[in-house]
Amino acid sequence: MPEIPEAGALTRGRVESLVRRSLRSGESLSLQLAYGEDEGEIFIADGKITAAKAGQLEGEQALTRLWSLESGSFAMKRGQVAKTVMFEQSTAKLLLAADRHQARWDRYVDRMGDLNRVFFAPQGAAEASGLPAPLRPFLDRFDGETSVAEVIYGSDLDDLMALRLVSKLVEQDVLDEIVQKEEAVRDVGAEKAAAEAWLDGHSGVFENPFAKSEQEEAVSDAFGEFTDPPEKARVEESVPRLEPKPEPKPEPEPEPEPEPEPEPEPEPEPEPEPEPEPEPEPEPEPEPEPEPEPEPEPEPEPGAISVTFTEPGSLGIKFTPNRAMGSLEILAINPG
């Protein structure tokens, strides 16, 4: 069984949800609704909607009005049954008609805005808009104090038709909206805290010169006047005043021992020099060839003169070729 709250606030679609839960529960109950200055009621018995009232409306018009409520309150009264059954058609058809009405209603509400808006009709608005004379009483309902929802619910027109009429008047700028100015809510607690902080010298600029005296006054108000005990002076005189012992000087920290110098690394042993290679044995010098024996000087031919020079000197010799013999012949000798 679905849980149904006993009471609460109304929002868009809340009435539909409550009715469908009540139908599934199978209980007999009455859903009482309050909106503005009007009241409504929907009766359910044995899983069926039996009756509906909304202000002066009854039947299907009352059901569609209550179906579209977006604000107000509700209360569930179990065990209550309608005195007369107002609906001859089935509950399924009633729900289908209510859903269709709600879809069109939501479309116009979204176009115009909140139904709690307040408008007023300025003078000459009816003539300027061309509104028919039978509808002028409807226009006069916009007095600057009545909300759109109150105008619709107080009209003799069908709710959906009245909503369409208001939407068109707003879109054509026939109506002027009254803008509600929200008064700034004073935070008295914050003001008091700020004043106390400033007076206590925490403002960052001034200091309270009476802070000490005010604290003494507060203590005296709570605990009475402060007086010195009679034995205080004597006790102070009898008790020797202990001077604080001088703090011991910190002992100097021992100097760190010098680190031992690292031992020198042993020098590497010299590598042995390579043994000199044995010099190659000298090749035996070739024996000198024997000098050729000088050819014997040819013997002078007969008639030739042989001369031997023993001392240096100058001598002029003139030669002439002997073509027949293929040699040179001395032509003349001139003394130097």
Short mmCIF file of C-alpha atoms in Angstrom, two decimals:
data_model
loop_
_atom_site.label_atom_id
_atom_site.label_comp_id
_atom_site.label_asym_id
_atom_site.label_seq_id
_atom_site.Cartn_x
_atom_site.Cartn_y
_atom_site.Cartn_z
CA MET A 1 0.00 0.00 0.00
CA PRO A 2 1.48 3.38 -0.97
CA GLU A 3 2.19 5.75 1.90
CA ILE A 4 -0.03 8.85 1.90
CA PRO A 5 1.00 11.83 4.07
CA GLU A 6 -1.62 13.15 6.42
CA ALA A 7 -0.96 16.84 5.67
CA GLY A 8 1.50 19.14 3.92
CA ALA A 9 2.04 21.97 1.46
CA LEU A 10 0.91 22.02 -2.17
CA THR A 11 3.23 22.37 -5.15
CA ARG A 12 2.76 21.85 -8.88
CA GLY A 13 1.49 18.31 -9.52
CA ARG A 14 1.07 17.50 -5.81
CA VAL A 15 -2.76 17.11 -5.98
CA GLU A 16 -2.51 14.67 -8.88
CA SER A 17 0.06 12.58 -6.98
CA LEU A 18 -2.08 12.47 -3.83
CA VAL A 19 -5.22 11.46 -5.74
CA ARG A 20 -3.48 8.65 -7.64
CA ARG A 21 -1.95 7.26 -4.42
CA SER A 22 -5.34 7.35 -2.74
CA LEU A 23 -6.96 5.52 -5.65
CA ARG A 24 -4.36 2.74 -5.49
CA SER A 25 -4.81 2.37 -1.74
CA GLY A 26 -8.52 1.49 -2.12
CA GLU A 27 -9.43 3.51 0.97
CA SER A 28 -12.43 5.78 1.44
CA LEU A 29 -11.19 9.24 2.28
CA SER A 30 -11.51 12.95 1.66
CA LEU A 31 -8.65 15.15 0.40
CA GLN A 32 -9.26 18.64 1.81
CA LEU A 33 -7.44 21.53 0.09
CA ALA A 34 -6.99 25.18 1.06
CA TYR A 35 -5.81 27.80 -1.45
CA GLY A 36 -6.00 31.54 -0.89
CA GLU A 37 -9.34 32.33 0.70
CA ASP A 38 -11.09 29.31 -0.89
CA GLU A 39 -11.29 25.65 0.02
CA GLY A 40 -11.84 22.48 -1.97
CA GLU A 41 -12.41 18.79 -1.41
CA ILE A 42 -12.06 15.59 -3.43
CA PHE A 43 -13.87 12.41 -2.28
CA ILE A 44 -12.51 8.96 -3.07
CA ALA A 45 -14.18 5.63 -2.26
CA ASP A 46 -13.37 2.08 -3.36
CA GLY A 47 -10.72 3.24 -5.82
CA LYS A 48 -12.99 5.79 -7.54
CA ILE A 49 -13.40 9.58 -7.53
CA THR A 50 -16.96 10.18 -6.36
CA ALA A 51 -17.20 13.97 -5.90
CA ALA A 52 -15.25 17.25 -6.03
CA LYS A 53 -15.89 20.76 -4.75
CA ALA A 54 -13.85 23.95 -5.20
CA GLY A 55 -15.33 27.16 -3.84
CA GLN A 56 -18.64 27.55 -5.64
CA LEU A 57 -17.68 25.01 -8.32
CA GLU A 58 -18.69 21.36 -8.29
CA GLY A 59 -18.06 18.34 -10.43
CA GLU A 60 -15.51 18.28 -13.27
CA GLN A 61 -14.80 22.05 -13.19
CA ALA A 62 -13.96 21.77 -9.49
CA LEU A 63 -11.73 18.76 -10.12
CA THR A 64 -9.73 20.49 -12.88
CA ARG A 65 -9.26 23.60 -10.71
CA LEU A 66 -7.99 21.57 -7.76
CA TRP A 67 -5.85 19.48 -10.12
CA SER A 68 -3.92 22.62 -11.22
CA LEU A 69 -3.22 24.10 -7.76
CA GLU A 70 0.43 25.08 -7.23
CA SER A 71 0.23 26.55 -3.72
CA GLY A 72 -1.78 26.06 -0.57
CA SER A 73 -2.08 23.17 1.88
CA PHE A 74 -3.79 19.79 2.13
CA ALA A 75 -5.09 17.45 4.82
CA MET A 76 -6.19 13.83 4.51
CA LYS A 77 -9.41 12.76 6.30
CA ARG A 78 -9.81 9.00 6.23
CA GLY A 79 -13.19 7.33 6.40
CA GLN A 80 -15.18 10.28 5.02
CA VAL A 81 -17.54 9.57 2.11
CA ALA A 82 -19.39 12.02 -0.16
CA LYS A 83 -23.11 12.36 0.47
CA THR A 84 -23.90 12.35 -3.25
CA VAL A 85 -22.01 10.89 -6.22
CA MET A 86 -21.36 13.66 -8.75
CA PHE A 87 -19.51 11.75 -11.48
CA GLU A 88 -21.27 9.36 -13.79
CA GLN A 89 -18.26 8.72 -16.06
CA SER A 90 -15.48 6.39 -15.05
CA THR A 91 -12.51 7.52 -13.00
CA ALA A 92 -10.19 6.69 -15.93
CA LYS A 93 -11.98 9.23 -18.15
CA LEU A 94 -11.91 11.82 -15.36
CA LEU A 95 -8.15 11.40 -14.97
CA LEU A 96 -7.60 11.63 -18.74
CA ALA A 97 -9.62 14.86 -18.98
CA ALA A 98 -7.81 16.32 -15.97
CA ASP A 99 -4.41 15.48 -17.50
CA ARG A 100 -5.33 17.18 -20.81
CA HIS A 101 -6.55 20.27 -18.98
CA GLN A 102 -3.37 20.33 -16.89
CA ALA A 103 -1.10 20.14 -19.96
CA ARG A 104 -2.74 23.22 -21.52
CA TRP A 105 -2.78 25.00 -18.16
CA ASP A 106 0.96 24.45 -17.64
CA ARG A 107 1.75 25.76 -21.12
CA TYR A 108 0.03 29.11 -20.46
CA VAL A 109 1.46 29.40 -16.95
CA ASP A 110 4.99 28.89 -18.31
CA ARG A 111 4.41 31.61 -20.90
CA MET A 112 3.06 34.16 -18.44
CA GLY A 113 4.99 33.30 -15.28
CA ASP A 114 4.03 33.04 -11.64
CA LEU A 115 0.32 33.25 -10.86
CA ASN A 116 1.11 35.28 -7.75
CA ARG A 117 2.09 38.32 -9.84
CA VAL A 118 0.01 41.45 -9.28
CA PHE A 119 -1.15 43.84 -12.05
CA PHE A 120 -3.37 46.88 -12.38
CA ALA A 121 -5.30 48.19 -15.38
CA PRO A 122 -4.51 51.86 -16.09
CA GLN A 123 -7.20 54.25 -17.27
CA GLY A 124 -8.06 53.87 -20.92
CA ALA A 125 -6.56 50.37 -21.07
CA ALA A 126 -9.86 48.83 -22.18
CA GLU A 127 -10.31 51.27 -25.07
CA ALA A 128 -6.66 50.96 -26.16
CA SER A 129 -6.80 47.15 -26.20
CA GLY A 130 -10.13 46.90 -28.01
CA LEU A 131 -11.47 44.63 -25.27
CA PRO A 132 -15.19 43.89 -25.73
CA ALA A 133 -17.54 45.58 -23.29
CA PRO A 134 -18.68 42.28 -21.62
CA LEU A 135 -15.06 41.59 -20.61
CA ARG A 136 -14.39 44.98 -19.01
CA PRO A 137 -15.57 43.80 -15.55
CA PHE A 138 -12.89 41.12 -15.79
CA LEU A 139 -10.30 43.83 -16.54
CA ASP A 140 -11.45 45.89 -13.58
CA ARG A 141 -10.43 43.05 -11.24
CA PHE A 142 -6.78 44.05 -11.72
CA ASP A 143 -6.64 46.70 -9.00
CA GLY A 144 -2.95 46.48 -8.07
CA GLU A 145 -3.61 44.29 -5.02
CA THR A 146 -5.26 41.12 -6.34
CA SER A 147 -3.00 38.37 -7.72
CA VAL A 148 -3.55 36.65 -11.05
CA ALA A 149 -4.64 33.43 -9.33
CA GLU A 150 -7.24 35.29 -7.26
CA VAL A 151 -8.58 37.03 -10.38
CA ILE A 152 -8.92 33.68 -12.19
CA TYR A 153 -10.53 31.83 -9.30
CA GLY A 154 -12.91 34.73 -8.62
CA SER A 155 -14.07 34.96 -12.23
CA ASP A 156 -17.23 33.43 -13.66
CA LEU A 157 -15.22 32.22 -16.66
CA ASP A 158 -13.71 28.78 -16.97
CA ASP A 159 -10.29 28.71 -15.29
CA LEU A 160 -8.40 27.85 -18.47
CA MET A 161 -10.21 30.55 -20.49
CA ALA A 162 -9.57 33.14 -17.79
CA LEU A 163 -5.86 32.18 -17.78
CA ARG A 164 -5.66 32.56 -21.56
CA LEU A 165 -7.31 35.98 -21.32
CA VAL A 166 -4.82 37.18 -18.68
CA SER A 167 -1.89 35.86 -20.71
CA LYS A 168 -3.03 37.85 -23.77
CA LEU A 169 -3.56 41.06 -21.78
CA VAL A 170 -0.03 40.75 -20.35
CA GLU A 171 1.55 40.04 -23.73
CA GLN A 172 -0.17 43.10 -25.27
CA ASP A 173 1.06 45.34 -22.41
CA VAL A 174 -2.49 46.24 -21.42
CA LEU A 175 -1.70 45.58 -17.75
CA ASP A 176 1.05 47.16 -15.66
CA GLU A 177 2.78 44.96 -13.12
CA ILE A 178 3.21 45.98 -9.51
CA VAL A 179 6.77 45.11 -8.49
CA GLN A 180 6.90 44.16 -4.85
CA LYS A 181 9.96 45.70 -3.18
CA GLU A 182 11.52 43.33 -0.71
CA GLU A 183 12.51 45.06 2.50
CA ALA A 184 16.00 44.28 3.63
CA VAL A 185 15.85 42.17 6.77
CA ARG A 186 18.06 43.58 9.46
CA ASP A 187 20.27 41.10 11.21
CA VAL A 188 20.04 42.42 14.75
CA GLY A 189 22.35 39.71 16.08
CA ALA A 190 25.10 40.66 13.62
CA GLU A 191 24.75 44.34 14.49
CA LYS A 192 25.04 43.59 18.19
CA ALA A 193 28.11 41.41 17.71
CA ALA A 194 29.77 44.08 15.56
CA ALA A 195 29.04 46.78 18.15
CA GLU A 196 30.46 44.70 20.98
CA ALA A 197 33.59 43.90 18.99
CA TRP A 198 34.12 47.56 18.17
CA LEU A 199 33.58 48.68 21.75
CA ASP A 200 35.97 45.99 23.04
CA GLY A 201 38.73 47.45 20.91
CA HIS A 202 38.77 44.76 18.22
CA SER A 203 37.88 47.14 15.43
CA GLY A 204 41.51 47.46 14.41
CA VAL A 205 41.45 51.29 14.68
CA PHE A 206 40.42 52.34 18.19
CA GLU A 207 40.93 50.76 21.57
CA ASN A 208 38.40 50.96 24.35
CA PRO A 209 40.03 53.05 27.14
CA PHE A 210 37.49 51.74 29.65
CA ALA A 211 38.02 48.05 28.96
CA LYS A 212 39.91 47.40 32.22
CA SER A 213 37.46 49.30 34.40
CA GLU A 214 34.52 47.61 32.70
CA GLN A 215 36.06 44.20 33.40
CA GLU A 216 36.55 45.13 37.07
CA GLU A 217 32.95 46.31 37.25
CA ALA A 218 31.76 43.06 35.74
CA VAL A 219 33.76 41.04 38.27
CA SER A 220 32.49 43.14 41.17
CA ASP A 221 28.89 42.78 39.96
CA ALA A 222 29.26 39.02 39.86
CA PHE A 223 31.42 38.38 42.94
CA GLY A 224 31.31 41.60 44.99
CA GLU A 225 34.01 44.15 45.69
CA PHE A 226 37.56 42.83 45.72
CA THR A 227 39.44 43.30 49.04
CA ASP A 228 42.91 42.18 50.11
CA PRO A 229 42.97 39.47 52.80
CA PRO A 230 44.33 40.74 56.22
CA GLU A 231 47.16 38.22 56.38
CA LYS A 232 48.42 38.96 52.91
CA ALA A 233 50.99 41.61 53.88
CA ARG A 234 52.39 39.53 56.77
CA VAL A 235 52.70 36.43 54.71
CA GLU A 236 54.53 38.35 52.05
CA GLU A 237 56.99 39.74 54.68
CA SER A 238 57.60 36.40 56.40
CA VAL A 239 58.19 34.43 53.29
CA PRO A 240 61.68 35.13 52.03
CA ARG A 241 61.82 36.17 48.49
CA LEU A 242 63.53 33.60 46.44
CA GLU A 243 65.63 34.95 43.74
CA PRO A 244 65.73 32.89 40.66
CA LYS A 245 68.86 30.81 40.32
CA PRO A 246 71.01 31.78 37.45
CA GLU A 247 70.78 29.36 34.70
CA PRO A 248 73.97 27.28 34.32
CA LYS A 249 76.06 28.28 31.42
CA PRO A 250 76.09 25.67 28.80
CA GLU A 251 79.33 23.71 28.68
CA PRO A 252 81.32 24.36 25.59
CA GLU A 253 81.03 21.61 23.16
CA PRO A 254 84.33 19.72 22.58
CA GLU A 255 85.96 20.54 19.35
CA PRO A 256 85.71 17.72 16.93
CA GLU A 257 88.91 15.71 16.49
CA PRO A 258 90.57 16.30 13.16
CA GLU A 259 89.99 13.57 10.78
CA PRO A 260 93.14 11.47 10.04
CA GLU A 261 94.76 12.30 6.80
CA PRO A 262 94.33 9.58 4.25
CA GLU A 263 97.42 7.41 3.70
CA PRO A 264 99.11 8.12 0.38
CA GLU A 265 98.44 5.54 -2.17
CA PRO A 266 101.57 3.41 -3.05
CA GLU A 267 103.19 4.48 -6.24
CA PRO A 268 102.91 1.90 -8.95
CA GLU A 269 106.08 -0.11 -9.62
CA PRO A 270 107.78 0.88 -12.86
CA GLU A 271 107.29 -1.53 -15.60
CA PRO A 272 110.54 -3.34 -16.64
CA GLU A 273 112.12 -1.86 -19.70
CA PRO A 274 112.02 -4.15 -22.66
CA GLU A 275 115.29 -5.89 -23.50
CA PRO A 276 116.99 -4.35 -26.49
CA GLU A 277 116.70 -6.40 -29.56
CA PRO A 278 120.06 -7.87 -30.75
CA GLU A 279 121.60 -5.79 -33.46
CA PRO A 280 121.75 -7.61 -36.75
CA GLU A 281 125.13 -8.89 -37.70
CA PRO A 282 126.76 -6.71 -40.34
CA GLU A 283 126.73 -8.19 -43.72
CA PRO A 284 130.19 -9.00 -45.01
CA GLU A 285 131.48 -6.27 -47.23
CA PRO A 286 131.99 -7.43 -50.77
CA GLU A 287 135.53 -7.88 -51.76
CA PRO A 288 136.71 -5.03 -53.94
CA GLU A 289 137.03 -5.94 -57.51
CA PRO A 290 140.57 -5.85 -58.73
CA GLU A 291 141.41 -2.67 -60.54
CA PRO A 292 141.96 -3.23 -64.17
CA GLU A 293 145.47 -3.09 -65.18
CA PRO A 294 146.34 0.05 -67.11
CA GLU A 295 146.49 -0.47 -70.73
CA PRO A 296 149.98 -0.11 -72.04
CA GLU A 297 150.63 3.13 -73.63
CA PRO A 298 150.86 2.79 -77.30
CA GLU A 299 154.24 3.12 -78.67
CA PRO A 300 154.80 6.30 -80.52
CA GLU A 301 154.68 6.08 -84.18
CA PRO A 302 157.77 6.94 -86.11
CA GLY A 303 158.21 10.63 -86.66
CA ALA A 304 156.18 11.44 -83.47
CA ILE A 305 157.59 13.70 -80.85
CA SER A 306 157.26 12.77 -77.16
CA VAL A 307 157.42 15.45 -74.60
CA THR A 308 157.49 15.17 -70.75
CA PHE A 309 156.69 18.15 -68.64
CA THR A 310 158.53 18.35 -65.35
CA GLU A 311 157.54 21.85 -64.16
CA PRO A 312 154.39 23.79 -64.44
CA GLY A 313 154.30 26.49 -67.08
CA SER A 314 152.35 27.80 -70.01
CA LEU A 315 152.45 26.31 -73.45
CA GLY A 316 150.32 26.92 -76.48
CA ILE A 317 149.49 23.89 -78.62
CA LYS A 318 147.50 24.07 -81.82
CA PHE A 319 145.87 20.86 -83.05
CA THR A 320 144.47 19.87 -86.40
CA PRO A 321 142.21 16.93 -87.18
CA ASN A 322 143.47 14.06 -89.28
CA ARG A 323 140.38 12.87 -91.05
CA ALA A 324 142.10 9.99 -92.65
CA MET A 325 143.38 8.58 -89.41
CA GLY A 326 140.46 9.82 -87.27
CA SER A 327 142.74 11.51 -84.77
CA LEU A 328 144.23 14.88 -83.83
CA GLU A 329 147.59 16.02 -84.84
CA ILE A 330 149.65 18.81 -83.36
CA LEU A 331 149.97 21.50 -85.88
CA ALA A 332 152.16 23.95 -83.95
CA ILE A 333 153.55 24.59 -80.49
CA ASN A 334 153.89 28.13 -79.30
CA PRO A 335 155.95 28.96 -76.26
CA GLY A 336 154.04 30.49 -73.45
#
